[in-house]
Every structure is written in C-alpha cells, then in structure tokens.
PDB file of C-alpha atoms in Angstrom:
ATOM      1  CA  MET A   1    -199.102-324.590-150.761  1.00 77.00           C
ATOM      2  CA  GLU A   2    -195.555-325.659-150.933  1.00 84.00           C
ATOM      3  CA  MET A   3    -194.179-327.791-148.095  1.00 87.00           C
ATOM      4  CA  LYS A   4    -192.167-324.964-146.756  1.00 89.00           C
ATOM      5  CA  GLU A   5    -195.157-322.809-146.623  1.00 92.00           C
ATOM      6  CA  ILE A   6    -197.022-325.565-144.886  1.00 91.00           C
ATOM      7  CA  GLU A   7    -194.372-325.883-142.261  1.00 92.00           C
ATOM      8  CA  SER A   8    -194.268-322.031-141.786  1.00 93.00           C
ATOM      9  CA  ALA A   9    -198.006-321.910-141.566  1.00 94.00           C
ATOM     10  CA  ILE A  10    -198.115-324.680-138.885  1.00 93.00           C
ATOM     11  CA  GLU A  11    -195.305-322.936-136.891  1.00 92.00           C
ATOM     12  CA  GLY A  12    -197.344-319.813-136.914  1.00 92.00           C
ATOM     13  CA  ILE A  13    -200.492-321.570-135.770  1.00 93.00           C
ATOM     14  CA  LEU A  14    -198.529-323.295-132.791  1.00 92.00           C
ATOM     15  CA  PHE A  15    -196.686-320.024-131.819  1.00 91.00           C
ATOM     16  CA  ALA A  16    -199.802-317.994-131.774  1.00 90.00           C
ATOM     17  CA  SER A  17    -201.735-320.543-129.577  1.00 87.00           C
ATOM     18  CA  GLY A  18    -199.281-320.884-126.711  1.00 81.00           C
ATOM     19  CA  GLU A  19    -201.306-323.973-125.744  1.00 85.00           C
ATOM     20  CA  PRO A  20    -201.629-327.492-127.251  1.00 89.00           C
ATOM     21  CA  VAL A  21    -203.357-327.373-130.622  1.00 92.00           C
ATOM     22  CA  GLN A  22    -205.425-330.274-131.797  1.00 92.00           C
ATOM     23  CA  VAL A  23    -204.452-331.959-135.034  1.00 92.00           C
ATOM     24  CA  ASP A  24    -207.887-331.704-136.591  1.00 92.00           C
ATOM     25  CA  ARG A  25    -207.972-327.834-135.872  1.00 93.00           C
ATOM     26  CA  ILE A  26    -204.785-327.506-137.980  1.00 93.00           C
ATOM     27  CA  CYS A  27    -206.221-329.686-140.653  1.00 93.00           C
ATOM     28  CA  VAL A  28    -209.250-327.428-140.935  1.00 93.00           C
ATOM     29  CA  ALA A  29    -207.245-324.300-141.009  1.00 93.00           C
ATOM     30  CA  LEU A  30    -204.977-325.498-143.812  1.00 93.00           C
ATOM     31  CA  ASP A  31    -207.591-327.555-145.565  1.00 92.00           C
ATOM     32  CA  MET A  32    -205.376-330.590-145.574  1.00 92.00           C
ATOM     33  CA  ASP A  33    -205.686-334.201-144.687  1.00 92.00           C
ATOM     34  CA  ARG A  34    -204.598-335.565-141.280  1.00 92.00           C
ATOM     35  CA  PRO A  35    -201.749-337.803-142.282  1.00 92.00           C
ATOM     36  CA  THR A  36    -199.999-334.934-144.176  1.00 92.00           C
ATOM     37  CA  VAL A  37    -200.332-332.527-141.320  1.00 93.00           C
ATOM     38  CA  GLU A  38    -199.046-335.246-138.766  1.00 92.00           C
ATOM     39  CA  GLN A  39    -196.174-335.866-141.204  1.00 93.00           C
ATOM     40  CA  VAL A  40    -195.145-332.180-141.237  1.00 93.00           C
ATOM     41  CA  LEU A  41    -195.503-331.962-137.353  1.00 94.00           C
ATOM     42  CA  GLN A  42    -193.193-334.939-136.923  1.00 93.00           C
ATOM     43  CA  LYS A  43    -190.740-333.417-139.457  1.00 93.00           C
ATOM     44  CA  LEU A  44    -190.614-330.163-137.352  1.00 93.00           C
ATOM     45  CA  MET A  45    -190.359-331.945-134.028  1.00 92.00           C
ATOM     46  CA  ASP A  46    -187.366-333.904-135.436  1.00 93.00           C
ATOM     47  CA  TYR A  47    -185.848-330.808-136.881  1.00 92.00           C
ATOM     48  CA  TYR A  48    -185.876-328.781-133.721  1.00 91.00           C
ATOM     49  CA  ALA A  49    -184.452-331.715-131.537  1.00 89.00           C
ATOM     50  CA  TYR A  50    -181.680-332.604-134.098  1.00 89.00           C
ATOM     51  CA  GLU A  51    -180.523-329.169-134.784  1.00 88.00           C
ATOM     52  CA  ARG A  52    -180.608-328.330-130.902  1.00 87.00           C
ATOM     53  CA  ARG A  53    -182.772-325.129-131.622  1.00 89.00           C
ATOM     54  CA  GLY A  54    -184.090-323.024-128.802  1.00 91.00           C
ATOM     55  CA  ILE A  55    -187.610-324.382-129.088  1.00 90.00           C
ATOM     56  CA  ARG A  56    -189.083-327.834-129.053  1.00 91.00           C
ATOM     57  CA  LEU A  57    -192.375-329.214-130.451  1.00 92.00           C
ATOM     58  CA  LEU A  58    -194.227-331.554-128.016  1.00 90.00           C
ATOM     59  CA  HIS A  59    -196.742-334.040-128.876  1.00 90.00           C
ATOM     60  CA  ILE A  60    -199.193-334.156-126.094  1.00 86.00           C
ATOM     61  CA  GLU A  61    -202.120-336.778-126.537  1.00 82.00           C
ATOM     62  CA  ASP A  62    -203.822-335.534-129.771  1.00 83.00           C
ATOM     63  CA  GLY A  63    -202.360-332.050-129.628  1.00 90.00           C
ATOM     64  CA  TRP A  64    -198.997-330.370-130.420  1.00 91.00           C
ATOM     65  CA  GLN A  65    -197.360-327.432-128.531  1.00 91.00           C
ATOM     66  CA  LEU A  66    -194.271-325.219-128.995  1.00 91.00           C
ATOM     67  CA  CYS A  67    -192.149-324.663-125.961  1.00 89.00           C
ATOM     68  CA  SER A  68    -188.653-323.490-125.149  1.00 88.00           C
ATOM     69  CA  SER A  69    -185.968-326.028-125.064  1.00 89.00           C
ATOM     70  CA  PRO A  70    -185.091-327.413-121.450  1.00 86.00           C
ATOM     71  CA  ASP A  71    -181.409-327.085-122.463  1.00 87.00           C
ATOM     72  CA  TYR A  72    -181.646-323.271-122.198  1.00 88.00           C
ATOM     73  CA  ALA A  73    -184.113-323.075-119.176  1.00 84.00           C
ATOM     74  CA  ASP A  74    -181.556-321.340-116.836  1.00 85.00           C
ATOM     75  CA  ILE A  75    -180.627-318.692-119.568  1.00 89.00           C
ATOM     76  CA  ILE A  76    -184.385-318.183-120.232  1.00 84.00           C
ATOM     77  CA  ARG A  77    -185.115-317.719-116.508  1.00 81.00           C
ATOM     78  CA  ARG A  78    -182.353-315.211-116.230  1.00 83.00           C
ATOM     79  CA  ALA A  79    -183.579-313.288-119.226  1.00 85.00           C
ATOM     80  CA  PHE A  80    -187.010-312.741-117.588  1.00 80.00           C
ATOM     81  CA  GLU A  81    -185.773-313.001-113.884  1.00 74.00           C
ATOM     82  CA  ILE A  82    -188.045-315.925-113.390  1.00 66.00           C
ATOM     83  CA  ARG A  83    -187.412-317.852-110.160  1.00 65.00           C
ATOM     84  CA  LYS A  84    -186.584-321.448-110.665  1.00 62.00           C
ATOM     85  CA  PRO A  85    -189.668-323.671-109.832  1.00 63.00           C
ATOM     86  CA  ALA A  86    -189.436-325.804-106.821  1.00 68.00           C
ATOM     87  CA  LYS A  87    -188.750-329.395-106.952  1.00 78.00           C
ATOM     88  CA  LEU A  88    -191.486-331.831-106.192  1.00 84.00           C
ATOM     89  CA  SER A  89    -190.917-333.347-102.539  1.00 85.00           C
ATOM     90  CA  GLN A  90    -191.004-337.210-102.054  1.00 87.00           C
ATOM     91  CA  PRO A  91    -194.540-337.267-100.615  1.00 88.00           C
ATOM     92  CA  ALA A  92    -195.572-335.242-103.720  1.00 90.00           C
ATOM     93  CA  LEU A  93    -193.882-337.658-106.117  1.00 90.00           C
ATOM     94  CA  GLU A  94    -195.449-340.598-104.302  1.00 90.00           C
ATOM     95  CA  VAL A  95    -198.972-339.068-104.621  1.00 92.00           C
ATOM     96  CA  LEU A  96    -198.443-338.120-108.091  1.00 92.00           C
ATOM     97  CA  THR A  97    -197.146-341.632-109.053  1.00 91.00           C
ATOM     98  CA  ILE A  98    -200.187-343.381-107.661  1.00 91.00           C
ATOM     99  CA  ILE A  99    -202.816-340.987-109.339  1.00 93.00           C
ATOM    100  CA  ALA A 100    -200.823-341.300-112.604  1.00 92.00           C
ATOM    101  CA  TYR A 101    -200.943-345.068-112.646  1.00 91.00           C
ATOM    102  CA  TYR A 102    -204.321-345.673-111.065  1.00 90.00           C
ATOM    103  CA  GLN A 103    -206.459-342.677-112.275  1.00 89.00           C
ATOM    104  CA  PRO A 104    -209.183-341.957-111.811  1.00 90.00           C
ATOM    105  CA  THR A 105    -208.764-342.554-108.153  1.00 91.00           C
ATOM    106  CA  THR A 106    -210.019-341.193-104.759  1.00 92.00           C
ATOM    107  CA  ARG A 107    -207.896-339.765-101.932  1.00 91.00           C
ATOM    108  CA  ALA A 108    -208.887-342.646 -99.735  1.00 90.00           C
ATOM    109  CA  TYR A 109    -207.142-345.101-102.161  1.00 91.00           C
ATOM    110  CA  VAL A 110    -204.011-342.904-102.264  1.00 92.00           C
ATOM    111  CA  ASP A 111    -204.016-342.832 -98.326  1.00 90.00           C
ATOM    112  CA  GLN A 112    -204.367-346.582 -98.353  1.00 89.00           C
ATOM    113  CA  ILE A 113    -201.344-347.251-100.442  1.00 88.00           C
ATOM    114  CA  ARG A 114    -199.165-344.658 -98.789  1.00 87.00           C
ATOM    115  CA  GLY A 115    -200.185-345.435 -95.343  1.00 87.00           C
ATOM    116  CA  VAL A 116    -200.595-341.683 -94.365  1.00 88.00           C
ATOM    117  CA  ASP A 117    -203.081-338.922 -94.916  1.00 89.00           C
ATOM    118  CA  SER A 118    -202.288-337.378 -98.187  1.00 90.00           C
ATOM    119  CA  ALA A 119    -204.984-334.335 -98.167  1.00 89.00           C
ATOM    120  CA  TYR A 120    -202.347-331.613 -97.769  1.00 90.00           C
ATOM    121  CA  THR A 121    -200.077-333.049-100.529  1.00 91.00           C
ATOM    122  CA  MET A 122    -202.892-333.550-103.047  1.00 92.00           C
ATOM    123  CA  GLY A 123    -203.949-329.871-102.413  1.00 91.00           C
ATOM    124  CA  LEU A 124    -200.538-328.722-103.392  1.00 90.00           C
ATOM    125  CA  LEU A 125    -200.494-330.718-106.490  1.00 93.00           C
ATOM    126  CA  GLN A 126    -203.722-329.258-107.514  1.00 92.00           C
ATOM    127  CA  GLU A 127    -202.323-325.798-106.846  1.00 90.00           C
ATOM    128  CA  ARG A 128    -199.502-326.758-109.243  1.00 89.00           C
ATOM    129  CA  LYS A 129    -202.174-328.023-111.817  1.00 90.00           C
ATOM    130  CA  LEU A 130    -200.613-331.407-111.902  1.00 93.00           C
ATOM    131  CA  ILE A 131    -203.839-333.185-110.751  1.00 94.00           C
ATOM    132  CA  GLU A 132    -207.524-332.148-110.908  1.00 94.00           C
ATOM    133  CA  GLU A 133    -210.908-333.468-109.922  1.00 92.00           C
ATOM    134  CA  CYS A 134    -212.783-335.473-112.540  1.00 91.00           C
ATOM    135  CA  GLY A 135    -216.058-336.407-110.962  1.00 89.00           C
ATOM    136  CA  ARG A 136    -217.225-338.452-107.952  1.00 89.00           C
ATOM    137  CA  LEU A 137    -217.214-342.217-107.258  1.00 85.00           C
ATOM    138  CA  GLN A 138    -220.821-343.554-107.158  1.00 85.00           C
ATOM    139  CA  VAL A 139    -220.640-345.013-103.753  1.00 82.00           C
ATOM    140  CA  PRO A 140    -221.826-343.683-100.351  1.00 83.00           C
ATOM    141  CA  GLY A 141    -220.336-340.524 -99.650  1.00 83.00           C
ATOM    142  CA  ARG A 142    -219.548-339.998-103.404  1.00 88.00           C
ATOM    143  CA  PRO A 143    -215.783-339.225-102.850  1.00 89.00           C
ATOM    144  CA  HIS A 144    -213.958-337.063-105.422  1.00 91.00           C
ATOM    145  CA  LEU A 145    -212.053-338.805-108.275  1.00 92.00           C
ATOM    146  CA  TYR A 146    -208.674-337.337-109.285  1.00 94.00           C
ATOM    147  CA  ARG A 147    -206.560-337.643-112.295  1.00 93.00           C
ATOM    148  CA  THR A 148    -203.430-336.155-113.831  1.00 94.00           C
ATOM    149  CA  THR A 149    -203.507-333.065-116.220  1.00 92.00           C
ATOM    150  CA  LYS A 150    -201.952-332.030-119.467  1.00 88.00           C
ATOM    151  CA  GLN A 151    -199.606-329.942-117.321  1.00 88.00           C
ATOM    152  CA  PHE A 152    -198.351-333.274-115.690  1.00 90.00           C
ATOM    153  CA  LEU A 153    -197.720-334.551-119.255  1.00 88.00           C
ATOM    154  CA  ARG A 154    -195.790-331.274-120.172  1.00 83.00           C
ATOM    155  CA  ALA A 155    -193.827-331.225-117.063  1.00 83.00           C
ATOM    156  CA  PHE A 156    -192.678-334.863-117.482  1.00 84.00           C
ATOM    157  CA  HIS A 157    -192.242-334.714-121.150  1.00 81.00           C
ATOM    158  CA  LEU A 158    -194.845-337.333-121.955  1.00 84.00           C
ATOM    159  CA  THR A 159    -196.843-337.642-125.020  1.00 81.00           C
ATOM    160  CA  SER A 160    -199.586-339.485-123.156  1.00 85.00           C
ATOM    161  CA  LEU A 161    -200.020-341.662-120.189  1.00 86.00           C
ATOM    162  CA  GLU A 162    -199.085-344.811-122.346  1.00 85.00           C
ATOM    163  CA  ASP A 163    -195.502-343.397-122.229  1.00 84.00           C
ATOM    164  CA  LEU A 164    -195.358-344.107-118.420  1.00 86.00           C
ATOM    165  CA  PRO A 165    -192.925-346.888-117.596  1.00 83.00           C
ATOM    166  CA  GLU A 166    -194.237-350.105-116.242  1.00 77.00           C
ATOM    167  CA  MET A 167    -194.760-350.225-112.368  1.00 67.00           C
ATOM    168  CA  PRO A 168    -195.170-353.149-110.122  1.00 55.00           C
ATOM    169  CA  ASP A 169    -198.797-353.674-108.987  1.00 56.00           C
ATOM    170  CA  LEU A 170    -198.980-352.403-105.445  1.00 50.00           C
ATOM    171  CA  GLY A 171    -202.495-353.777-105.005  1.00 48.00           C
ATOM    172  CA  GLY A 172    -203.436-351.086-102.553  1.00 43.00           C
ATOM    173  CA  GLU A 173    -201.441-352.890 -99.796  1.00 45.00           C
ATOM    174  CA  GLY A 174    -198.902-351.301 -97.584  1.00 43.00           C
ATOM    175  CA  GLN A 175    -196.963-348.035 -97.685  1.00 44.00           C
ATOM    176  CA  MET A 176    -195.571-346.737-101.012  1.00 47.00           C
ATOM    177  CA  ARG A 177    -192.141-345.200-100.809  1.00 48.00           C
ATOM    178  CA  LEU A 178    -189.561-344.131-103.361  1.00 47.00           C
ATOM    179  CA  ASP A 179    -185.990-344.433-102.984  1.00 49.00           C
ATOM    180  CA  GLU A 180    -183.405-341.630-103.450  1.00 47.00           C
ATOM    181  CA  GLU A 181    -183.456-342.177-107.254  1.00 45.00           C
ATOM    182  CA  GLY A 182    -187.154-342.072-107.538  1.00 45.00           C
ATOM    183  CA  ARG A 183    -187.684-345.806-107.830  1.00 49.00           C
ATOM    184  CA  ILE A 184    -190.628-347.568-106.233  1.00 50.00           C
ATOM    185  CA  VAL A 185    -189.802-349.482-103.107  1.00 52.00           C
ATOM    186  CA  ASP A 186    -191.808-352.659-102.599  1.00 48.00           C
ATOM    187  CA  PRO A 187    -194.657-352.051-100.100  1.00 44.00           C
ATOM    188  CA  ALA A 188    -194.559-353.532 -96.725  1.00 43.00           C
ATOM    189  CA  GLU A 189    -197.394-355.745 -95.728  1.00 42.00           C
ATOM    190  CA  GLY A 190    -200.112-354.774 -93.208  1.00 41.00           C
ATOM    191  CA  ALA A 191    -199.271-350.913 -93.278  1.00 45.00           C
ATOM    192  CA  GLU A 192    -201.705-348.659 -91.498  1.00 52.00           C
ATOM    193  CA  ILE A 193    -202.569-344.985 -91.996  1.00 53.00           C
ATOM    194  CA  THR A 194    -200.647-343.712 -88.973  1.00 56.00           C
ATOM    195  CA  GLY A 195    -200.047-339.965 -89.725  1.00 66.00           C
ATOM    196  CA  ALA A 196    -200.482-337.304 -92.230  1.00 67.00           C
ATOM    197  CA  ASP A 197    -198.381-335.175 -94.663  1.00 68.00           C
ATOM    198  CA  THR A 198    -197.502-331.766 -93.209  1.00 65.00           C
ATOM    199  CA  PRO A 199    -196.448-328.480 -94.790  1.00 65.00           C
ATOM    200  CA  GLU A 200    -192.853-329.431 -93.679  1.00 58.00           C
ATOM    201  CA  THR A 201    -192.874-332.798 -95.285  1.00 61.00           C
ATOM    202  CA  ALA A 202    -195.392-332.385 -98.152  1.00 62.00           C
ATOM    203  CA  GLY A 203    -194.108-329.176 -99.526  1.00 58.00           C
ATOM    204  CA  PHE A 204    -191.903-328.467-102.474  1.00 55.00           C
ATOM    205  CA  PRO A 205    -188.374-327.610-101.325  1.00 51.00           C
ATOM    206  CA  ALA A 206    -186.431-324.995-103.238  1.00 43.00           C
ATOM    207  CA  GLU A 207    -183.904-325.896-105.829  1.00 42.00           C
ATOM    208  CA  GLU A 208    -180.312-325.604-104.412  1.00 39.00           C
TER     209      GLU A 208
END
C-alpha cells in the first residue's frame, strides 16, 4: 500500500470505531509494524491540527480516536440541537483533582483532604463517567477504590495521566480548595470533616 492509502485506511478504521482504537489492532488490520503505524497516526494528528480541520485525532493512552474540533463545538451543537454540557462545579473539580492525582483512592481519603463528605459529588462524577470504581481496598470494611476514566482524559484533552501538571503534596491534611482560576489553594492545618456536599453545591451549574 502507498502512504496515501495507508492514511486513508487508518482514517476509515478510526471513523468507523467511534471509540479509541488500540495501535496493535490497527497494525493487525493493515499487516504493518507498530513504528510505521504510529508515524502515520502522528502525521494525521499534526495535519488536522495545523490545517485547523473540523476533526481532530486524539492520542489517549495506547489508543487513538477521531473527534470533532473543539473550535466548532457551538456550531456542531446548533446543527444537532445539542444542549451545551454543564460546567463542573468547584466541589466536583476538587474531587476530580484528588482522584486524578491519588488514584486509586477511597471516598474516605477524598473526604479527609477536602474536609467535607463528598459522597454526593462522587455520585455525580460517576454519572458523568469521569470516575469509576476499580476494586476494593484490602482493609476492614473493604471500601471501594475509585479512579478516573478514559472519558476524563478525553474531556481534559490528555493523552495519559502523565500529562497532568505537577501538584503540591497535600499529604491528606486539611481542606482542599481551588481558587477562581482553578489553582489549588494550600490546605489549612487541622481541618475536620464538618459538612457534606449538597445538590445545590455539588451540582453542575449550567453554562451561561
């Protein structure tokens, strides 16, 4: 196959999938070696971004996925009359940040860092498929462990968890808070779990 045919074949595979496709699966389908396939995928990703096309190619862990360009999100929503998704609230961002950096972790650990009961917020994040259960901690009571999902990577345009920026070590002490720009505020010492997230505070307020 010529290079143009290879690119077209890979585009077809990715388009037909609608989900991330593992590199090895593409290699088997095309009967090609992994370095060549990865080179073509990288070339396609650069091309879509440089030419500002209406689609983008995302690299998610060991998989690749075609998606629409965020530059045209509003136009695409209007075309299909899709309601704009709700923003993540501050409590939701706090919980998601803790789980992203300390996964797999328990709800009790999230509560300890934030200083409030996070059960309601974690339930909402599970509904949004941004976090998921991934087993139980082998201690008395065997609490559930939680981790982020591939949907989390897609939502925040991350290739893998290694792309997360560095975060100061909270050490599980004090309440975690984010400022208005989403930056982590240093935790206060000696915080206690004094309350709980509620539907009003933990929800996902609509976009303005």
